[in-house]
CSV table of C-alpha atoms in Angstrom, one decimal:
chain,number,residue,atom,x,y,z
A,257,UNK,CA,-4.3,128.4,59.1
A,258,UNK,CA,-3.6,124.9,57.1
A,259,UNK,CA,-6.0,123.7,54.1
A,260,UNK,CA,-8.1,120.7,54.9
A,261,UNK,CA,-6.1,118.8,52.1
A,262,UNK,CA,-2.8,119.0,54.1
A,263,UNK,CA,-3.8,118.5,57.7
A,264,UNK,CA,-3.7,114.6,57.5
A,265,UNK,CA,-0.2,114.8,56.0
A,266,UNK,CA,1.0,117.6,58.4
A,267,UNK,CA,-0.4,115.4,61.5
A,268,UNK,CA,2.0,112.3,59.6
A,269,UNK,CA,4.8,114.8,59.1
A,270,UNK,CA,4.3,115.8,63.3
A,271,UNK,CA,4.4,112.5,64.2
A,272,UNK,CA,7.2,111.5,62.7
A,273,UNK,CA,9.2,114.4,63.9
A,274,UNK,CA,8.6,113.4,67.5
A,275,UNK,CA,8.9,109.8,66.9
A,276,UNK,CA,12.7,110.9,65.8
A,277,UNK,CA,12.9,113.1,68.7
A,278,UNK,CA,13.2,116.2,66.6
A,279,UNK,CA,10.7,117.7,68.2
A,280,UNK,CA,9.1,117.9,71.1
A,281,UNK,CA,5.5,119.2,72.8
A,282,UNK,CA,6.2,122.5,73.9
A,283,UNK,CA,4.4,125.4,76.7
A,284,UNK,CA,6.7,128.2,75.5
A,285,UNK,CA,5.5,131.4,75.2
A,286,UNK,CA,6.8,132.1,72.3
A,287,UNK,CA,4.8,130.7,69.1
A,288,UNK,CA,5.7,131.2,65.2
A,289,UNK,CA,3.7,130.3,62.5
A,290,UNK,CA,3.9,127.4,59.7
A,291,UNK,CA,3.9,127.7,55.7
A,292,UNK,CA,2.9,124.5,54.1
A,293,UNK,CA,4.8,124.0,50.7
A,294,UNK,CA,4.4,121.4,48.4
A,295,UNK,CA,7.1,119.7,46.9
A,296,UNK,CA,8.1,119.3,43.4
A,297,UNK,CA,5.8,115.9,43.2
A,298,UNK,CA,2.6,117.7,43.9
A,299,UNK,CA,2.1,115.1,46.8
A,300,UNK,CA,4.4,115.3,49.3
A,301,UNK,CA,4.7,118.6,51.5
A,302,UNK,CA,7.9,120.5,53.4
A,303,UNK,CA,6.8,122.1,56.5
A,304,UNK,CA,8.6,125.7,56.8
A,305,UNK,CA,8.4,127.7,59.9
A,306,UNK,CA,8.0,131.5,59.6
A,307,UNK,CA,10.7,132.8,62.2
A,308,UNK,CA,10.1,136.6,60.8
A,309,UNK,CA,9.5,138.0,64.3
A,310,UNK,CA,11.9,135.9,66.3
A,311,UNK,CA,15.0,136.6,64.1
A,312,UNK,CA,13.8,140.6,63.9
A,313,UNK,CA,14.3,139.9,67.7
A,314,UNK,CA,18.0,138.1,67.8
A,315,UNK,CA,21.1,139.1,67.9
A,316,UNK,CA,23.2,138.3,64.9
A,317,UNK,CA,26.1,136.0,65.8
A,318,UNK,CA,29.8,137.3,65.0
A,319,UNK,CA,31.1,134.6,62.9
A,320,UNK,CA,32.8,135.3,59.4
A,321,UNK,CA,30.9,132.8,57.0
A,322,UNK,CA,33.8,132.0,54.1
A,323,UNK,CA,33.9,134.5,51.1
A,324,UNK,CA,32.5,132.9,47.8
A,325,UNK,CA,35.4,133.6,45.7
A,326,UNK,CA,38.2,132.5,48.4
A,327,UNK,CA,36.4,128.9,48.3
A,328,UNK,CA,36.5,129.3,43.8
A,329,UNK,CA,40.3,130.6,43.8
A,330,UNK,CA,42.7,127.8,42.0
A,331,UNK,CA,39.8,125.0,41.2
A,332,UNK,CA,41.6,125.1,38.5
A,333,UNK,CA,45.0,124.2,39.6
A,334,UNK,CA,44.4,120.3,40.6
A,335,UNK,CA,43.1,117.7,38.5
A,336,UNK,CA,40.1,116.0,40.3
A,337,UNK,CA,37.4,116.8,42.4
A,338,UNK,CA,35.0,115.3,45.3
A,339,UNK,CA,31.3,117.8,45.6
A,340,UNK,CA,30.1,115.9,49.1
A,341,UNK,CA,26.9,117.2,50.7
A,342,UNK,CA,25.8,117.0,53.9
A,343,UNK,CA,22.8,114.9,55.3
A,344,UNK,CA,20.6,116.0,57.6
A,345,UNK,CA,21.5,120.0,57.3
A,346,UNK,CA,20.8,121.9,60.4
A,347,UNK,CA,19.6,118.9,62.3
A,348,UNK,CA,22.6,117.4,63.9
A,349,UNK,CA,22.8,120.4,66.3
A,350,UNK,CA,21.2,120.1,69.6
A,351,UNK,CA,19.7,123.1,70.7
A,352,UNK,CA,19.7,124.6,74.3
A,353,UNK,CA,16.8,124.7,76.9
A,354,UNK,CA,16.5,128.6,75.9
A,355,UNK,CA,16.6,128.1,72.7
A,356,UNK,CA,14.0,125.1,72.3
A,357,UNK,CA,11.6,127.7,73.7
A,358,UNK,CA,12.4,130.3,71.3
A,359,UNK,CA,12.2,127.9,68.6
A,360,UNK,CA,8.6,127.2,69.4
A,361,UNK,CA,5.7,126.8,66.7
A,362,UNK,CA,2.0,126.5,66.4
A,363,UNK,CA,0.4,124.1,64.3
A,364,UNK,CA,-3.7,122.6,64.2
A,365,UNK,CA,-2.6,120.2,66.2
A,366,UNK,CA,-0.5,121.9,69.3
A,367,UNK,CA,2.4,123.8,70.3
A,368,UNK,CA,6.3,122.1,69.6
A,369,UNK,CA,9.5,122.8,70.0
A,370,UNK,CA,13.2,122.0,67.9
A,371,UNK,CA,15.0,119.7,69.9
A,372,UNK,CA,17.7,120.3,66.7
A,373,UNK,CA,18.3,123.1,65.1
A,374,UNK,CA,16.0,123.7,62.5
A,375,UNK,CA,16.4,125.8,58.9
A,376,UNK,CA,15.1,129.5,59.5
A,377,UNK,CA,16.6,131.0,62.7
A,378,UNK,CA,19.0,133.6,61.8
A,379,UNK,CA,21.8,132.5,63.3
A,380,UNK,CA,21.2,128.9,62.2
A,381,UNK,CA,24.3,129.1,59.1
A,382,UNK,CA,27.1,130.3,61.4
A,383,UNK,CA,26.6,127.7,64.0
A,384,UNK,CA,26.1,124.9,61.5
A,385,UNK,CA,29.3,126.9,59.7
A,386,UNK,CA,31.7,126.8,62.8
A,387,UNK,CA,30.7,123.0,63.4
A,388,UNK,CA,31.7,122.3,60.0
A,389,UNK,CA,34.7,124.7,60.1
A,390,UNK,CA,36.2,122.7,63.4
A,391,UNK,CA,35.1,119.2,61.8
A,392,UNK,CA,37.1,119.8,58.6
A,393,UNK,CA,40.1,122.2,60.0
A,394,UNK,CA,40.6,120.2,63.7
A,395,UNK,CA,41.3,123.6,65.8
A,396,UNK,CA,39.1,122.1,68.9
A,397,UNK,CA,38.9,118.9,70.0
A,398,UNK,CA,36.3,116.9,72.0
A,399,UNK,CA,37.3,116.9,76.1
A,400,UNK,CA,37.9,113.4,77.6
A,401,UNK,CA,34.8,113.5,79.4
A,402,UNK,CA,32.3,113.3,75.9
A,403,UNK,CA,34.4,110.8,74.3
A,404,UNK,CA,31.6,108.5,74.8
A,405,UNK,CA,28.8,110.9,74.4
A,406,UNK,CA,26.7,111.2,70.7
A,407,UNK,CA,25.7,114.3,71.6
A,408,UNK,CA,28.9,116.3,72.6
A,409,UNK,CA,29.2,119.3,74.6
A,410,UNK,CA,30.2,122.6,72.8
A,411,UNK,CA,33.7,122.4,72.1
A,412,UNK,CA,33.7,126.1,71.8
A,413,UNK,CA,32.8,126.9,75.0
A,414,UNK,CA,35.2,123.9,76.6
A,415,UNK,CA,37.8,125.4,74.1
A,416,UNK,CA,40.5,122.8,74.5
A,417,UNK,CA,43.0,122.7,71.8
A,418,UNK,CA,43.2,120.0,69.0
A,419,UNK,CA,47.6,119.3,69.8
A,420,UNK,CA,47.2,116.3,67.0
A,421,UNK,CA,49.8,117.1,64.2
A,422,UNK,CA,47.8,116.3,61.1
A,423,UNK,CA,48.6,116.5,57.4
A,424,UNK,CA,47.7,119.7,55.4
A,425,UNK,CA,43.8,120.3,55.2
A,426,UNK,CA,44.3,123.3,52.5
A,427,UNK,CA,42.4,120.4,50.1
A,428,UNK,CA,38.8,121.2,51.8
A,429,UNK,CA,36.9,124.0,51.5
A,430,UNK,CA,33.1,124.3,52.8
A,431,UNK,CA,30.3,126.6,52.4
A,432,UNK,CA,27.6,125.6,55.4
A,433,UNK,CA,26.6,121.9,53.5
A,434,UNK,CA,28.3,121.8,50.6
A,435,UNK,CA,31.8,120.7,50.7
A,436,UNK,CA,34.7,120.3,47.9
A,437,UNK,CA,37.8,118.1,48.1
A,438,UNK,CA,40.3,118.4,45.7
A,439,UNK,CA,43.7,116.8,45.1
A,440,UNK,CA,46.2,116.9,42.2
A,441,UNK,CA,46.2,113.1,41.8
A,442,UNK,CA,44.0,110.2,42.4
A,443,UNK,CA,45.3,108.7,45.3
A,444,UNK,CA,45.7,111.9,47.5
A,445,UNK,CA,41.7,112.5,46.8
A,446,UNK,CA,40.9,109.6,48.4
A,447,UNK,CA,43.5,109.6,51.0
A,448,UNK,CA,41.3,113.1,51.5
A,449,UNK,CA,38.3,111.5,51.6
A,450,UNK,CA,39.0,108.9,53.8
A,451,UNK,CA,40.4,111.3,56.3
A,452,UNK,CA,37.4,113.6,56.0
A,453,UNK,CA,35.0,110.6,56.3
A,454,UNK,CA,37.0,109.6,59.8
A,455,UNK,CA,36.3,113.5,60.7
A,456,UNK,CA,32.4,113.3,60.3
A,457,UNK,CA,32.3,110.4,62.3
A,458,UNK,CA,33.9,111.3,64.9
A,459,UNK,CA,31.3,114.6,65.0
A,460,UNK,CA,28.6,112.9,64.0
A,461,UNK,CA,28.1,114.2,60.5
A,462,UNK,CA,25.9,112.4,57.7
A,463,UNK,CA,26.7,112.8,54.3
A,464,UNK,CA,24.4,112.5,52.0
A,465,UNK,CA,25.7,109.9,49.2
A,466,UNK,CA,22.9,110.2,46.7
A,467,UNK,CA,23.4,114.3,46.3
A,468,UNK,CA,27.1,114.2,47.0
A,469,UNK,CA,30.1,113.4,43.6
A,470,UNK,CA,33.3,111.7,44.1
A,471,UNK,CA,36.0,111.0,41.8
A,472,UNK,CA,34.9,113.4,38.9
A,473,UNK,CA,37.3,115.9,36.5
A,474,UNK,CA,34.4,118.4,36.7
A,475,UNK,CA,31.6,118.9,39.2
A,476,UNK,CA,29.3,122.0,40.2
A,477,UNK,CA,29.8,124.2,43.2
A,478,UNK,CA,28.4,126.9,44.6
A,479,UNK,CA,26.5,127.4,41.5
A,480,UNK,CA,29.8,127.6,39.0
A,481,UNK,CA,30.7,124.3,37.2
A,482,UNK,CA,34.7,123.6,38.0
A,483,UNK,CA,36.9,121.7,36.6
A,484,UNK,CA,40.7,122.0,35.7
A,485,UNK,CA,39.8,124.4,32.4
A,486,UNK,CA,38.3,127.0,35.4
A,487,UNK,CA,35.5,128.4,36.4
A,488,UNK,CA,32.3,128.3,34.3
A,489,UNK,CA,28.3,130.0,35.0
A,490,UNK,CA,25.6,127.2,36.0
A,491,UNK,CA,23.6,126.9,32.9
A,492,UNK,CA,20.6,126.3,35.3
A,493,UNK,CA,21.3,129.8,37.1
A,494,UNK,CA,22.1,131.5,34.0
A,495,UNK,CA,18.6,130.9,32.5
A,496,UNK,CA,17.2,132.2,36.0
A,497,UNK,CA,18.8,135.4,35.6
A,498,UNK,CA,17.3,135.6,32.0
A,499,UNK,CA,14.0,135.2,33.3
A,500,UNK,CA,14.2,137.9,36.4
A,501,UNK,CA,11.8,140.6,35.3
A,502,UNK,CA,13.0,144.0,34.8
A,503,UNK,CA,12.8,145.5,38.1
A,504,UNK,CA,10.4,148.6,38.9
A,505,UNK,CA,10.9,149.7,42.0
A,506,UNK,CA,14.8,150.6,44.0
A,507,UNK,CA,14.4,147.7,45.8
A,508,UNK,CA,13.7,145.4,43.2
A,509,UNK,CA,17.0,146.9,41.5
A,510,UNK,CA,18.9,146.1,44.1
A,511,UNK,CA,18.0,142.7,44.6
A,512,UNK,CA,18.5,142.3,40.9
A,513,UNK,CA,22.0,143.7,41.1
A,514,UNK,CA,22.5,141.5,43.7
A,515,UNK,CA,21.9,138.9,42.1
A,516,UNK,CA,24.1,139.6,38.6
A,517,UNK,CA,26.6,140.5,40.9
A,518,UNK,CA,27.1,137.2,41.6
A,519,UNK,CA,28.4,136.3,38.0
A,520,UNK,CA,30.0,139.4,37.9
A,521,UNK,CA,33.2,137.6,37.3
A,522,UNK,CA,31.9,136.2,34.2
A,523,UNK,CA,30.0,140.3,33.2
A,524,UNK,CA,32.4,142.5,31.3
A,525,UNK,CA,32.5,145.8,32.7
A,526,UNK,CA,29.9,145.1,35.2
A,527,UNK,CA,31.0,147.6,37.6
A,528,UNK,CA,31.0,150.2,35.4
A,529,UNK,CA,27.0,149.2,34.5
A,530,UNK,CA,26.0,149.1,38.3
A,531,UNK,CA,27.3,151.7,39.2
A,532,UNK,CA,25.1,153.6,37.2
A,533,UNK,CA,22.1,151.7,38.1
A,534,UNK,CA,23.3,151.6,41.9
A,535,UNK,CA,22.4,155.8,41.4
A,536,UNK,CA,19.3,155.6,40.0
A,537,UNK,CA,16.6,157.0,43.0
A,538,UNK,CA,12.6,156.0,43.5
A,539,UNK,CA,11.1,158.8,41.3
A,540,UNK,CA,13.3,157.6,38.3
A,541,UNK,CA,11.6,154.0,38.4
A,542,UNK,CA,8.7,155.9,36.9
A,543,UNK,CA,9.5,156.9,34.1
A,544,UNK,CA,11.7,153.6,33.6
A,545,UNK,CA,8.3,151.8,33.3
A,546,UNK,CA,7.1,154.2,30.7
A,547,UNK,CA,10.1,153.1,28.1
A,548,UNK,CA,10.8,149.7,27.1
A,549,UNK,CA,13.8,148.4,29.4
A,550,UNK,CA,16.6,147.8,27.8
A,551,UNK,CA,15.6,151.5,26.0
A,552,UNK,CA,15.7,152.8,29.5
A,553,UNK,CA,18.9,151.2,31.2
A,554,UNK,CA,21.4,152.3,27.8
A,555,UNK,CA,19.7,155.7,28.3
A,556,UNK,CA,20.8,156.1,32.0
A,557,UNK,CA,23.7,154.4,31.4
């Protein structure tokens, strides 16, 4: 169900979606529901797509998304930095006939289908992830036959080699959209840049120029702030953690530890602290919320 207040814009929002060709009128049987959210304006809405049941449904795709702190090791080692990211997300991969259908969604207005990928199905990051991967790294190349094409074929199921020699590509490193190029002096970072530019247009990548930094001594990254002195905590991020409640239930704990766990670089003797809360059980959450917090943590600590 949509409020009255946002069906006019959610009918504009449709209709510019097919006039793109992003989507498409659909008779799938498949059919998830929409979450209206306003944007930070108070006008303008983002339509999300709850894909709860589908994904519950899918099979998770074997592809190893990069580890956070292999893309953070030795920022600190070159002397400028390039934070580029990418237009258009999700949306410059064409989706198969299956899974158009499966992608289905009802709205007041009808049934439609992605004709691109859209944010929300589960295995939506790998894909995106293995497209960047092959854009930046040049294992796969396009066959002879899509040269010409703007929508290429899957180069991972042609699977024909990339035989180009190339220069080193160790100065990229990419984390589904967000991409960093670094080089020890100005004129190899945009020697990299151009190169990487060439490589997005050749696969059809955007990149978004008015979110992306180029040129800079220090930029932010994956929520860290890097820079040739190292690695520092977002300022933004470290105030969100401040403000996370105390948790009250063993889930809660857990998502809180996942979430410090994060900085855990920058935590002295975190481990040491979570492992102790990692063994607290359900029944002690009650009497954590009969003491004051911080009482209660030193306590089981």
């Amino acid at each position: 169900r949509v409020a009255p207040q946002f069906r006019e814009k959610l009918s504009d929002l449709i209709k510019g979606l097919l006039s793109a060709k992003m989507i498409s009128p659909s008779t799938s049987p498949w059919a998830s529901p929409i979450v209206i959210i306003i944007k930070k304006n108070g006008v303008d809405i983002r339509l999300c797509i709850d894909y709860r049941v589908v994904n519950g449904l899918t099979q998770l795709m074997v592809y190893p998304m990069p580890l956070i702190n292999d893309l953070l090791e030795d920022l600190d080692k070159v002397l400028w930095y390039c934070s580029l990211d990418m237009a258009s997300g999700f949306w410059v991969v064409s989706m198969t006939e299956r899974a158009r259908l499966i992608s289905a969604f009802i709205t007041p207005f009808g049934l439609f289908e992605w004709n691109r990928m859209p944010f929300g199905l589960k295995n939506a990051p790998q894909i995106y992830q293995r497209l960047i991967d092959n854009a930046l790294y040049g294992y796969l190349k396009i066959s002879s036959d899509d040269s010409n094409d703007s929508e290429h074929r899957d180069v991972f199921l042609t699977g024909e080699a990339e035989t180009e020699q190339k220069p080193s590509v160790l100065g990229r490193r990419s984390y589904i959209d967000d991409i960093l190029v670094t080089a020890d002096s100005w004129d190899t970072l945009c020697n990299e840049v151009d190169r990487l530019l060439e490589a997005c247009d050749k696969w059809n990548l955007s990149i978004s120029v008015v979110k992306s930094f180029w040129g800079l001594r220090k930029v932010d990254y994956l929520g860290h702030q890097v820079s040739m002195d190292g690695l520092e905590a977002h300022p933004k991020d470290l105030q969100a953690l401040a403000d996370l409640p105390f948790p009250s239930t063993l889930r809660a704990m857990q998502s809180f530890l996942g979430s410090l766990n994060y900085y855990s670089r920058f935590i002295e003797d975190f481990a040491i602290y979570a492992s102790v809360l990692y063994e607290l059980r359900e029944s002690d959450f009650h009497e954590i919320t009969r003491k004051k917090p911080k009482e209660s943590v030193v306590e089981k600590a």
